[in-house]
């Protein structure tokens, strides 16, 4: 777990994101000193009762361009409102103080400040604060930081990145998101 006494590592970050209320099925987040912590015991049912239907495993790959995104009651209100209003959305997850994350956050802010950011909803979440992002990490398959998801006006993924992304790539994705025809 990330604390002020133990420096953040990528595996600790993944654990903190998962432990922040993200229900990802049986996905584990074991680090070297807690091997096996992500394993789950098999379900036990009483005699004469039907076994519970297993849930589908957590998504194991990145979001693909064109996938439709939907908000739920657990989604942050600004996100749900932007989807309903058919606005382009840029969702960023960062852990401030980490060089890659700070670089990506600066690139997102540069796109926001230039004329291309007009009419786009920018939502940036610091995972260390562990509040306000609801179920967005699950919806957007966020498994680490920095993470940026660009959603078009049609409610579909234009691009999703985990790791470094520069301003030029973000500008192109935002332009594509704004050009998407709401459906």
CSV table of N, CA and C in Angstrom, one decimal:
chain,number,residue,atom,x,y,z
A,1,UNK,N,0.8,-1.2,0.0
A,1,UNK,CA,0.0,0.0,0.0
A,1,UNK,C,0.9,1.2,0.0
A,2,UNK,N,0.5,2.3,-0.6
A,2,UNK,CA,1.2,3.5,-0.7
A,2,UNK,C,1.0,4.3,0.6
A,3,UNK,N,2.1,4.8,1.2
A,3,UNK,CA,1.9,5.6,2.4
A,3,UNK,C,3.0,6.6,2.4
A,4,UNK,N,3.0,7.5,3.3
A,4,UNK,CA,4.0,8.5,3.3
A,4,UNK,C,5.3,8.0,3.9
A,5,UNK,N,5.3,6.8,4.5
A,5,UNK,CA,6.5,6.1,5.0
A,5,UNK,C,7.1,5.1,4.0
A,6,UNK,N,6.4,4.7,3.0
A,6,UNK,CA,6.8,3.7,2.0
A,6,UNK,C,6.7,4.4,0.7
A,7,UNK,N,7.7,4.5,-0.1
A,7,UNK,CA,7.6,5.2,-1.4
A,7,UNK,C,6.7,4.4,-2.3
A,8,UNK,N,6.1,5.1,-3.3
A,8,UNK,CA,5.2,4.5,-4.2
A,8,UNK,C,6.0,3.7,-5.3
A,9,UNK,N,5.5,2.5,-5.6
A,9,UNK,CA,6.0,1.7,-6.7
A,9,UNK,C,4.8,1.4,-7.6
A,10,UNK,N,5.1,1.0,-8.8
A,10,UNK,CA,4.0,0.7,-9.7
A,10,UNK,C,3.1,-0.4,-9.2
A,11,UNK,N,3.7,-1.4,-8.6
A,11,UNK,CA,2.8,-2.5,-8.0
A,11,UNK,C,2.0,-1.9,-6.9
A,12,UNK,N,2.6,-1.1,-6.0
A,12,UNK,CA,1.8,-0.5,-4.9
A,12,UNK,C,0.7,0.4,-5.5
A,13,UNK,N,1.0,1.1,-6.5
A,13,UNK,CA,0.0,2.0,-7.1
A,13,UNK,C,-1.1,1.2,-7.7
A,14,UNK,N,-0.8,0.1,-8.4
A,14,UNK,CA,-1.9,-0.7,-8.9
A,14,UNK,C,-2.7,-1.3,-7.8
A,15,UNK,N,-2.1,-1.6,-6.6
A,15,UNK,CA,-2.9,-2.1,-5.5
A,15,UNK,C,-3.8,-1.0,-4.9
A,16,UNK,N,-3.2,0.2,-4.8
A,16,UNK,CA,-4.0,1.3,-4.2
A,16,UNK,C,-5.2,1.7,-5.1
A,17,UNK,N,-5.0,1.6,-6.5
A,17,UNK,CA,-6.1,1.8,-7.4
A,17,UNK,C,-7.2,0.8,-7.2
A,18,UNK,N,-6.7,-0.5,-7.1
A,18,UNK,CA,-7.7,-1.6,-7.0
A,18,UNK,C,-8.4,-1.6,-5.6
A,19,UNK,N,-7.6,-1.2,-4.6
A,19,UNK,CA,-8.2,-1.2,-3.2
A,19,UNK,C,-9.1,0.0,-3.0
A,20,UNK,N,-9.1,1.0,-3.9
A,20,UNK,CA,-9.8,2.2,-3.7
A,20,UNK,C,-11.3,2.0,-4.1
A,21,UNK,N,-11.7,0.8,-4.0
A,21,UNK,CA,-13.1,0.5,-4.3
A,21,UNK,C,-13.4,0.0,-5.7
A,22,UNK,N,-12.4,-0.5,-6.4
A,22,UNK,CA,-12.6,-0.9,-7.7
A,22,UNK,C,-12.8,-2.4,-7.7
A,23,UNK,N,-14.0,-2.8,-8.1
A,23,UNK,CA,-14.3,-4.2,-8.1
A,23,UNK,C,-13.9,-4.8,-9.5
A,24,UNK,N,-12.7,-5.5,-9.5
A,24,UNK,CA,-12.2,-6.1,-10.7
A,24,UNK,C,-12.2,-7.6,-10.6
A,25,UNK,N,-13.2,-8.2,-10.0
A,25,UNK,CA,-13.3,-9.6,-10.0
A,25,UNK,C,-12.2,-10.2,-9.2
A,26,UNK,N,-11.4,-11.2,-9.8
A,26,UNK,CA,-10.4,-11.9,-9.1
A,26,UNK,C,-9.0,-11.4,-9.4
A,27,UNK,N,-8.9,-10.2,-10.0
A,27,UNK,CA,-7.6,-9.7,-10.4
A,27,UNK,C,-6.8,-9.4,-9.2
A,28,UNK,N,-5.6,-10.0,-9.1
A,28,UNK,CA,-4.7,-9.8,-7.9
A,28,UNK,C,-3.8,-8.6,-8.0
A,29,UNK,N,-3.3,-8.2,-6.9
A,29,UNK,CA,-2.3,-7.2,-6.9
A,29,UNK,C,-1.2,-7.5,-5.9
A,30,UNK,N,-0.7,-8.7,-6.0
A,30,UNK,CA,0.3,-9.1,-5.0
A,30,UNK,C,1.7,-8.6,-5.4
A,31,UNK,N,2.4,-8.1,-4.4
A,31,UNK,CA,3.7,-7.7,-4.6
A,31,UNK,C,4.6,-8.8,-4.1
A,32,UNK,N,5.9,-8.6,-4.2
A,32,UNK,CA,6.9,-9.7,-3.8
A,32,UNK,C,6.7,-10.1,-2.3
A,33,UNK,N,6.4,-9.2,-1.4
A,33,UNK,CA,6.2,-9.6,0.0
A,33,UNK,C,4.8,-10.1,0.3
A,34,UNK,N,3.9,-10.1,-0.6
A,34,UNK,CA,2.5,-10.6,-0.3
A,34,UNK,C,2.1,-11.5,-1.4
A,35,UNK,N,2.9,-12.4,-1.8
A,35,UNK,CA,2.6,-13.3,-2.9
A,35,UNK,C,1.3,-14.1,-2.5
A,36,UNK,N,0.4,-14.1,-3.5
A,36,UNK,CA,-0.8,-14.9,-3.3
A,36,UNK,C,-2.0,-14.1,-2.7
A,37,UNK,N,-1.7,-12.8,-2.4
A,37,UNK,CA,-2.8,-12.0,-1.7
A,37,UNK,C,-4.0,-11.8,-2.7
A,38,UNK,N,-3.7,-11.9,-4.0
A,38,UNK,CA,-4.8,-11.7,-4.9
A,38,UNK,C,-5.7,-12.9,-5.2
A,39,UNK,N,-5.3,-14.1,-4.6
A,39,UNK,CA,-6.0,-15.3,-4.9
A,39,UNK,C,-7.3,-15.3,-4.1
A,40,UNK,N,-8.3,-15.9,-4.6
A,40,UNK,CA,-9.6,-16.1,-3.9
A,40,UNK,C,-9.9,-17.5,-3.7
A,41,UNK,N,-10.6,-17.8,-2.6
A,41,UNK,CA,-11.0,-19.2,-2.3
A,41,UNK,C,-12.2,-19.5,-3.1
A,42,UNK,N,-12.3,-20.8,-3.4
A,42,UNK,CA,-13.5,-21.2,-4.1
A,42,UNK,C,-14.8,-21.0,-3.3
A,43,UNK,N,-15.9,-20.7,-4.0
A,43,UNK,CA,-17.1,-20.5,-3.3
A,43,UNK,C,-17.6,-21.8,-2.7
A,44,UNK,N,-18.2,-21.8,-1.5
A,44,UNK,CA,-18.7,-23.0,-0.8
A,44,UNK,C,-20.2,-22.8,-0.7
A,45,UNK,N,-21.0,-23.8,-1.1
A,45,UNK,CA,-22.5,-23.7,-1.1
A,45,UNK,C,-23.0,-24.7,-0.1
A,46,UNK,N,-24.1,-24.4,0.5
A,46,UNK,CA,-24.7,-25.4,1.4
A,46,UNK,C,-25.4,-26.5,0.6
A,47,UNK,N,-25.4,-27.7,1.2
A,47,UNK,CA,-26.1,-28.8,0.4
A,47,UNK,C,-27.5,-28.4,0.1
A,48,UNK,N,-27.9,-28.7,-1.1
A,48,UNK,CA,-29.3,-28.5,-1.6
A,48,UNK,C,-29.5,-27.1,-2.1
A,49,UNK,N,-28.4,-26.2,-2.2
A,49,UNK,CA,-28.6,-24.9,-2.8
A,49,UNK,C,-27.8,-24.8,-4.1
A,50,UNK,N,-28.2,-24.0,-4.9
A,50,UNK,CA,-27.6,-23.9,-6.2
A,50,UNK,C,-26.3,-23.0,-6.0
A,51,UNK,N,-25.3,-23.4,-6.8
A,51,UNK,CA,-24.0,-22.7,-6.7
A,51,UNK,C,-24.2,-21.3,-7.4
A,52,UNK,N,-23.6,-20.3,-6.9
A,52,UNK,CA,-23.6,-19.0,-7.5
A,52,UNK,C,-23.0,-19.0,-8.8
A,53,UNK,N,-23.6,-18.2,-9.7
A,53,UNK,CA,-23.0,-18.1,-11.1
A,53,UNK,C,-21.8,-17.3,-11.0
A,54,UNK,N,-20.6,-17.8,-11.4
A,54,UNK,CA,-19.4,-17.0,-11.3
A,54,UNK,C,-19.5,-15.8,-12.2
A,55,UNK,N,-18.9,-14.7,-11.7
A,55,UNK,CA,-18.8,-13.5,-12.5
A,55,UNK,C,-17.8,-13.6,-13.6
A,56,UNK,N,-18.0,-12.9,-14.7
A,56,UNK,CA,-17.0,-12.9,-15.7
A,56,UNK,C,-15.7,-12.3,-15.2
A,57,UNK,N,-14.6,-12.9,-15.6
A,57,UNK,CA,-13.3,-12.3,-15.1
A,57,UNK,C,-13.1,-10.9,-15.5
A,58,UNK,N,-12.3,-10.2,-14.8
A,58,UNK,CA,-12.0,-8.8,-15.0
A,58,UNK,C,-11.4,-8.7,-16.4
A,59,UNK,N,-11.6,-7.6,-17.1
A,59,UNK,CA,-11.1,-7.3,-18.4
A,59,UNK,C,-9.6,-7.5,-18.3
A,60,UNK,N,-9.0,-8.1,-19.2
A,60,UNK,CA,-7.5,-8.3,-19.2
A,60,UNK,C,-6.7,-7.5,-20.2
A,61,UNK,N,-7.4,-6.8,-21.1
A,61,UNK,CA,-6.7,-6.0,-22.1
A,61,UNK,C,-7.2,-4.6,-22.1
A,62,UNK,N,-6.5,-3.8,-22.9
A,62,UNK,CA,-6.9,-2.4,-22.9
A,62,UNK,C,-8.2,-2.1,-23.7
A,63,UNK,N,-8.8,-1.0,-23.5
A,63,UNK,CA,-10.0,-0.6,-24.2
A,63,UNK,C,-9.6,-0.5,-25.7
A,64,UNK,N,-10.5,-0.8,-26.5
A,64,UNK,CA,-10.2,-0.7,-28.0
A,64,UNK,C,-10.9,0.5,-28.5
A,65,UNK,N,-10.3,1.2,-29.4
A,65,UNK,CA,-11.0,2.3,-30.0
A,65,UNK,C,-12.4,1.9,-30.6
A,66,UNK,N,-13.4,2.7,-30.4
A,66,UNK,CA,-14.7,2.3,-30.8
A,66,UNK,C,-15.6,1.7,-29.8
A,67,UNK,N,-15.0,1.2,-28.7
A,67,UNK,CA,-15.9,0.6,-27.6
A,67,UNK,C,-16.8,1.7,-27.0
A,68,UNK,N,-18.0,1.4,-26.8
A,68,UNK,CA,-19.0,2.3,-26.2
A,68,UNK,C,-18.8,2.3,-24.7
A,69,UNK,N,-18.8,3.5,-24.1
A,69,UNK,CA,-18.7,3.7,-22.7
A,69,UNK,C,-20.0,4.2,-22.1
A,70,UNK,N,-20.4,3.6,-21.0
A,70,UNK,CA,-21.7,4.0,-20.4
A,70,UNK,C,-21.4,4.3,-18.9
A,71,UNK,N,-22.1,5.3,-18.4
A,71,UNK,CA,-22.0,5.7,-17.0
A,71,UNK,C,-23.0,4.9,-16.2
A,72,UNK,N,-22.7,4.7,-14.9
A,72,UNK,CA,-23.6,4.0,-14.0
A,72,UNK,C,-23.9,4.9,-12.9
A,73,UNK,N,-24.7,4.4,-11.9
A,73,UNK,CA,-25.0,5.2,-10.8
A,73,UNK,C,-23.8,5.5,-9.9
A,74,UNK,N,-22.8,4.7,-10.1
A,74,UNK,CA,-21.5,4.8,-9.3
A,74,UNK,C,-20.5,5.7,-10.0
A,75,UNK,N,-20.8,6.2,-11.2
A,75,UNK,CA,-19.9,7.1,-11.9
A,75,UNK,C,-20.0,8.5,-11.4
A,76,UNK,N,-18.9,9.2,-11.5
A,76,UNK,CA,-18.9,10.6,-11.1
A,76,UNK,C,-19.9,11.4,-11.9
A,77,UNK,N,-20.6,12.3,-11.2
A,77,UNK,CA,-21.7,13.1,-11.9
A,77,UNK,C,-21.1,13.9,-13.1
A,78,UNK,N,-20.0,14.5,-13.0
A,78,UNK,CA,-19.5,15.3,-14.2
A,78,UNK,C,-19.3,14.4,-15.4
A,79,UNK,N,-18.8,13.1,-15.1
A,79,UNK,CA,-18.6,12.2,-16.2
A,79,UNK,C,-19.9,11.8,-16.9
A,80,UNK,N,-20.9,11.4,-16.0
A,80,UNK,CA,-22.2,11.0,-16.5
A,80,UNK,C,-22.9,12.2,-17.3
A,81,UNK,N,-22.8,13.4,-16.7
A,81,UNK,CA,-23.4,14.5,-17.4
A,81,UNK,C,-22.8,14.8,-18.7
A,82,UNK,N,-21.4,14.7,-18.8
A,82,UNK,CA,-20.8,14.9,-20.1
A,82,UNK,C,-21.2,13.9,-21.1
A,83,UNK,N,-21.3,12.6,-20.7
A,83,UNK,CA,-21.7,11.6,-21.7
A,83,UNK,C,-23.1,11.9,-22.1
A,84,UNK,N,-24.0,12.2,-21.2
A,84,UNK,CA,-25.4,12.5,-21.6
A,84,UNK,C,-25.5,13.7,-22.5
A,85,UNK,N,-24.6,14.7,-22.3
A,85,UNK,CA,-24.6,15.9,-23.1
A,85,UNK,C,-23.9,15.8,-24.4
A,86,UNK,N,-23.4,14.5,-24.7
A,86,UNK,CA,-22.7,14.2,-25.9
A,86,UNK,C,-21.4,15.1,-26.1
A,87,UNK,N,-20.7,15.3,-25.1
A,87,UNK,CA,-19.4,16.1,-25.1
A,87,UNK,C,-18.2,15.2,-25.2
A,88,UNK,N,-17.2,15.7,-25.8
A,88,UNK,CA,-15.9,14.9,-25.8
A,88,UNK,C,-15.4,15.0,-24.4
A,89,UNK,N,-14.7,13.9,-24.0
A,89,UNK,CA,-14.3,13.8,-22.6
A,89,UNK,C,-12.8,13.3,-22.6
A,90,UNK,N,-12.0,13.9,-21.7
A,90,UNK,CA,-10.7,13.4,-21.5
A,90,UNK,C,-10.6,13.0,-20.0
A,91,UNK,N,-10.4,11.8,-19.7
A,91,UNK,CA,-10.2,11.3,-18.3
A,91,UNK,C,-8.8,10.9,-18.0
A,92,UNK,N,-8.2,11.5,-17.0
A,92,UNK,CA,-6.8,11.3,-16.7
A,92,UNK,C,-6.7,10.8,-15.3
A,93,UNK,N,-5.9,9.8,-15.1
A,93,UNK,CA,-5.5,9.3,-13.7
A,93,UNK,C,-4.0,9.4,-13.6
A,94,UNK,N,-3.6,10.1,-12.5
A,94,UNK,CA,-2.2,10.3,-12.3
A,94,UNK,C,-1.9,10.1,-10.8
A,95,UNK,N,-0.6,9.9,-10.5
A,95,UNK,CA,-0.1,9.9,-9.2
A,95,UNK,C,0.9,11.1,-9.1
A,96,UNK,N,0.5,12.2,-8.6
A,96,UNK,CA,1.3,13.4,-8.7
A,96,UNK,C,2.6,13.2,-7.9
A,97,UNK,N,3.7,13.7,-8.5
A,97,UNK,CA,5.0,13.6,-7.9
A,97,UNK,C,5.8,12.5,-8.6
A,98,UNK,N,5.2,11.8,-9.5
A,98,UNK,CA,6.0,10.8,-10.3
A,98,UNK,C,6.2,11.4,-11.7
A,99,UNK,N,7.4,11.4,-12.2
A,99,UNK,CA,7.8,12.1,-13.4
A,99,UNK,C,6.9,11.8,-14.6
A,100,UNK,N,6.7,10.6,-14.9
A,100,UNK,CA,5.8,10.3,-16.0
A,100,UNK,C,4.4,10.8,-15.9
A,101,UNK,N,3.9,10.7,-14.7
A,101,UNK,CA,2.5,11.2,-14.4
A,101,UNK,C,2.5,12.7,-14.5
A,102,UNK,N,3.5,13.4,-14.0
A,102,UNK,CA,3.5,14.9,-14.1
A,102,UNK,C,3.6,15.3,-15.5
A,103,UNK,N,4.4,14.6,-16.3
A,103,UNK,CA,4.6,14.9,-17.8
A,103,UNK,C,3.3,14.8,-18.5
A,104,UNK,N,2.6,13.7,-18.3
A,104,UNK,CA,1.3,13.5,-18.9
A,104,UNK,C,0.2,14.5,-18.5
A,105,UNK,N,0.2,14.8,-17.2
A,105,UNK,CA,-0.7,15.8,-16.7
A,105,UNK,C,-0.5,17.2,-17.3
A,106,UNK,N,0.8,17.5,-17.5
A,106,UNK,CA,1.2,18.8,-18.1
A,106,UNK,C,0.7,18.8,-19.6
A,107,UNK,N,0.9,17.7,-20.3
A,107,UNK,CA,0.4,17.6,-21.7
A,107,UNK,C,-1.1,17.7,-21.8
A,108,UNK,N,-1.8,17.1,-20.9
A,108,UNK,CA,-3.3,17.3,-20.9
A,108,UNK,C,-3.7,18.7,-20.6
A,109,UNK,N,-3.0,19.4,-19.7
A,109,UNK,CA,-3.3,20.8,-19.4
A,109,UNK,C,-3.0,21.7,-20.6
A,110,UNK,N,-1.9,21.4,-21.3
A,110,UNK,CA,-1.6,22.2,-22.5
A,110,UNK,C,-2.7,22.1,-23.5
A,111,UNK,N,-3.2,20.9,-23.7
A,111,UNK,CA,-4.3,20.7,-24.7
A,111,UNK,C,-5.5,21.4,-24.2
A,112,UNK,N,-5.8,21.4,-22.9
A,112,UNK,CA,-6.9,22.0,-22.3
A,112,UNK,C,-6.9,23.5,-22.5
A,113,UNK,N,-5.7,24.1,-22.4
A,113,UNK,CA,-5.5,25.6,-22.5
A,113,UNK,C,-5.6,26.1,-23.9
A,114,UNK,N,-5.2,25.2,-24.9
A,114,UNK,CA,-5.2,25.8,-26.3
A,114,UNK,C,-6.6,25.7,-26.8
A,115,UNK,N,-6.9,26.3,-27.9
A,115,UNK,CA,-8.2,26.4,-28.4
A,115,UNK,C,-9.0,25.1,-28.7
A,116,UNK,N,-8.2,24.0,-28.8
A,116,UNK,CA,-8.8,22.7,-29.1
A,116,UNK,C,-9.6,22.2,-27.9
A,117,UNK,N,-9.2,22.6,-26.7
A,117,UNK,CA,-9.9,22.2,-25.5
A,117,UNK,C,-11.3,22.7,-25.2
A,118,UNK,N,-11.6,23.7,-26.0
A,118,UNK,CA,-12.9,24.4,-25.8
A,118,UNK,C,-14.1,23.4,-26.2
A,119,UNK,N,-15.0,23.2,-25.2
A,119,UNK,CA,-16.1,22.3,-25.4
A,119,UNK,C,-15.8,20.9,-25.0
A,120,UNK,N,-14.7,20.6,-24.5
A,120,UNK,CA,-14.3,19.3,-24.1
A,120,UNK,C,-14.3,19.3,-22.5
A,121,UNK,N,-14.8,18.2,-22.0
A,121,UNK,CA,-14.8,18.0,-20.5
A,121,UNK,C,-13.5,17.3,-20.1
A,122,UNK,N,-12.7,17.9,-19.3
A,122,UNK,CA,-11.4,17.3,-18.8
A,122,UNK,C,-11.6,16.9,-17.3
A,123,UNK,N,-11.4,15.7,-17.0
A,123,UNK,CA,-11.5,15.2,-15.7
A,123,UNK,C,-10.2,14.5,-15.3
A,124,UNK,N,-9.5,15.1,-14.3
A,124,UNK,CA,-8.2,14.6,-13.9
A,124,UNK,C,-8.3,14.1,-12.4
A,125,UNK,N,-7.9,12.9,-12.1
A,125,UNK,CA,-8.0,12.3,-10.8
A,125,UNK,C,-6.6,11.9,-10.3
A,126,UNK,N,-6.3,12.3,-9.1
A,126,UNK,CA,-5.1,11.9,-8.4
A,126,UNK,C,-5.4,10.7,-7.6
A,127,UNK,N,-4.9,9.5,-8.0
A,127,UNK,CA,-5.3,8.3,-7.4
A,127,UNK,C,-4.9,8.2,-5.9
A,128,UNK,N,-3.9,9.0,-5.5
A,128,UNK,CA,-3.5,9.0,-4.1
A,128,UNK,C,-4.6,9.5,-3.2
A,129,UNK,N,-5.4,10.4,-3.7
A,129,UNK,CA,-6.5,11.0,-2.9
A,129,UNK,C,-7.7,10.0,-2.8
A,130,UNK,N,-7.8,9.0,-3.7
A,130,UNK,CA,-8.7,7.9,-3.6
A,130,UNK,C,-10.2,8.4,-3.4
A,131,UNK,N,-10.5,9.5,-4.0
A,131,UNK,CA,-11.9,9.9,-3.9
A,131,UNK,C,-12.4,10.6,-5.2
A,132,UNK,N,-13.7,10.6,-5.4
A,132,UNK,CA,-14.2,11.4,-6.5
A,132,UNK,C,-14.3,10.7,-7.8
A,133,UNK,N,-13.6,9.6,-8.0
A,133,UNK,CA,-13.6,8.9,-9.3
A,133,UNK,C,-14.5,7.8,-9.4
A,134,UNK,N,-15.2,7.4,-8.4
A,134,UNK,CA,-16.2,6.4,-8.4
A,134,UNK,C,-15.8,5.1,-9.1
A,135,UNK,N,-16.5,4.6,-10.1
A,135,UNK,CA,-16.2,3.4,-10.8
A,135,UNK,C,-15.5,3.6,-12.1
A,136,UNK,N,-15.0,4.8,-12.3
A,136,UNK,CA,-14.3,5.1,-13.6
A,136,UNK,C,-13.1,4.2,-13.9
A,137,UNK,N,-12.3,3.9,-12.9
A,137,UNK,CA,-11.2,3.0,-13.2
A,137,UNK,C,-11.7,1.6,-13.7
A,138,UNK,N,-12.8,1.2,-13.2
A,138,UNK,CA,-13.3,-0.1,-13.7
A,138,UNK,C,-13.9,0.1,-15.1
A,139,UNK,N,-14.7,1.1,-15.4
A,139,UNK,CA,-15.3,1.4,-16.7
A,139,UNK,C,-14.2,1.6,-17.7
A,140,UNK,N,-13.1,2.3,-17.4
A,140,UNK,CA,-12.1,2.6,-18.3
A,140,UNK,C,-10.8,1.7,-18.3
A,141,UNK,N,-11.0,0.6,-17.5
A,141,UNK,CA,-9.9,-0.4,-17.3
A,141,UNK,C,-8.6,0.2,-17.0
A,142,UNK,N,-8.6,1.1,-16.0
A,142,UNK,CA,-7.4,1.7,-15.5
A,142,UNK,C,-6.6,0.8,-14.6
A,143,UNK,N,-5.4,0.4,-15.0
A,143,UNK,CA,-4.6,-0.5,-14.2
A,143,UNK,C,-3.3,0.1,-13.6
A,144,UNK,N,-3.1,1.3,-14.0
A,144,UNK,CA,-1.9,2.0,-13.5
A,144,UNK,C,-1.9,3.4,-14.0
A,145,UNK,N,-0.9,4.2,-13.6
A,145,UNK,CA,-0.8,5.6,-14.0
A,145,UNK,C,0.5,5.8,-14.7
A,146,UNK,N,0.6,6.8,-15.5
A,146,UNK,CA,-0.5,7.7,-15.9
A,146,UNK,C,-1.4,7.0,-16.9
A,147,UNK,N,-2.7,7.4,-16.8
A,147,UNK,CA,-3.7,6.8,-17.7
A,147,UNK,C,-4.5,7.9,-18.3
A,148,UNK,N,-4.7,7.9,-19.6
A,148,UNK,CA,-5.6,8.9,-20.2
A,148,UNK,C,-6.5,8.2,-21.2
A,149,UNK,N,-7.8,8.5,-21.0
A,149,UNK,CA,-8.8,7.9,-21.9
A,149,UNK,C,-9.5,9.1,-22.6
A,150,UNK,N,-9.7,9.1,-23.9
A,150,UNK,CA,-10.4,10.1,-24.7
A,150,UNK,C,-11.6,9.5,-25.2
A,151,UNK,N,-12.8,10.1,-24.9
A,151,UNK,CA,-14.1,9.6,-25.3
A,151,UNK,C,-14.7,10.6,-26.3
A,152,UNK,N,-15.2,10.1,-27.4
A,152,UNK,CA,-15.8,11.0,-28.4
A,152,UNK,C,-17.2,11.4,-28.0
A,153,UNK,N,-17.7,12.3,-28.8
A,153,UNK,CA,-19.1,12.8,-28.6
A,153,UNK,C,-20.1,11.7,-28.8
A,154,UNK,N,-19.7,10.7,-29.4
A,154,UNK,CA,-20.6,9.5,-29.7
A,154,UNK,C,-20.6,8.5,-28.5
A,155,UNK,N,-19.8,8.8,-27.5
A,155,UNK,CA,-19.7,7.9,-26.3
A,155,UNK,C,-18.8,6.7,-26.5
A,156,UNK,N,-18.0,6.8,-27.5
A,156,UNK,CA,-17.0,5.7,-27.8
A,156,UNK,C,-15.6,6.1,-27.6
A,157,UNK,N,-14.8,5.1,-27.2
A,157,UNK,CA,-13.4,5.4,-26.9
A,157,UNK,C,-12.7,5.8,-28.2
A,158,UNK,N,-12.0,6.9,-28.2
A,158,UNK,CA,-11.2,7.4,-29.3
A,158,UNK,C,-9.8,6.8,-29.1
A,159,UNK,N,-9.2,7.0,-27.9
A,159,UNK,CA,-7.9,6.4,-27.6
A,159,UNK,C,-7.8,6.2,-26.1
A,160,UNK,N,-7.0,5.3,-25.7
A,160,UNK,CA,-6.8,5.0,-24.2
A,160,UNK,C,-5.3,4.7,-24.1
A,161,UNK,N,-4.6,5.3,-23.2
A,161,UNK,CA,-3.2,5.1,-23.0
A,161,UNK,C,-3.0,4.8,-21.5
A,162,UNK,N,-2.1,3.9,-21.2
A,162,UNK,CA,-1.5,3.8,-19.9
A,162,UNK,C,0.0,4.0,-20.1
A,163,UNK,N,0.6,5.0,-19.5
A,163,UNK,CA,2.0,5.3,-19.7
A,163,UNK,C,2.1,6.7,-20.4
A,164,UNK,N,3.2,6.9,-20.9
A,164,UNK,CA,3.5,8.3,-21.5
A,164,UNK,C,2.7,8.5,-22.8
A,165,UNK,N,2.2,9.7,-22.9
A,165,UNK,CA,1.5,10.2,-24.0
A,165,UNK,C,1.9,11.7,-24.1
A,166,UNK,N,2.2,12.2,-25.3
A,166,UNK,CA,2.6,13.6,-25.5
A,166,UNK,C,1.4,14.4,-26.0
A,167,UNK,N,1.7,15.7,-26.0
A,167,UNK,CA,0.7,16.7,-26.3
A,167,UNK,C,0.2,16.5,-27.7
A,168,UNK,N,1.0,16.2,-28.7
A,168,UNK,CA,0.6,16.0,-30.1
A,168,UNK,C,-0.4,14.9,-30.2
A,169,UNK,N,-0.1,13.8,-29.6
A,169,UNK,CA,-1.0,12.6,-29.6
A,169,UNK,C,-2.4,13.0,-29.0
A,170,UNK,N,-2.3,13.7,-27.9
A,170,UNK,CA,-3.5,14.1,-27.2
A,170,UNK,C,-4.4,15.0,-28.1
A,171,UNK,N,-3.7,16.0,-28.7
A,171,UNK,CA,-4.4,16.9,-29.6
A,171,UNK,C,-5.1,16.2,-30.7
A,172,UNK,N,-4.5,15.2,-31.3
A,172,UNK,CA,-5.1,14.5,-32.4
A,172,UNK,C,-6.3,13.7,-31.8
A,173,UNK,N,-6.2,13.1,-30.7
A,173,UNK,CA,-7.3,12.3,-30.1
A,173,UNK,C,-8.5,13.2,-29.7
A,174,UNK,N,-8.2,14.4,-29.2
A,174,UNK,CA,-9.2,15.3,-28.8
A,174,UNK,C,-9.9,15.8,-30.0
A,175,UNK,N,-9.2,16.1,-31.1
A,175,UNK,CA,-9.8,16.6,-32.3
A,175,UNK,C,-10.7,15.5,-32.9
A,176,UNK,N,-10.3,14.2,-32.9
A,176,UNK,CA,-11.1,13.1,-33.3
A,176,UNK,C,-12.4,13.0,-32.5
A,177,UNK,N,-12.2,13.2,-31.2
A,177,UNK,CA,-13.3,13.0,-30.2
A,177,UNK,C,-14.4,14.1,-30.5
A,178,UNK,N,-13.9,15.3,-30.8
A,178,UNK,CA,-14.8,16.4,-31.1
A,178,UNK,C,-15.5,16.2,-32.4
A,179,UNK,N,-14.8,15.5,-33.3
A,179,UNK,CA,-15.4,15.3,-34.7
A,179,UNK,C,-16.4,14.1,-34.7
A,180,UNK,N,-16.4,13.3,-33.7
A,180,UNK,CA,-17.3,12.2,-33.6
A,180,UNK,C,-18.7,12.6,-33.7
A,181,UNK,N,-19.5,12.0,-34.5
A,181,UNK,CA,-20.9,12.3,-34.6
A,181,UNK,C,-21.7,11.7,-33.5
A,182,UNK,N,-22.4,12.4,-32.7
A,182,UNK,CA,-23.2,11.8,-31.6
A,182,UNK,C,-24.2,10.9,-32.2
A,183,UNK,N,-24.4,9.7,-31.6
A,183,UNK,CA,-25.3,8.7,-32.1
A,183,UNK,C,-26.4,8.4,-31.2
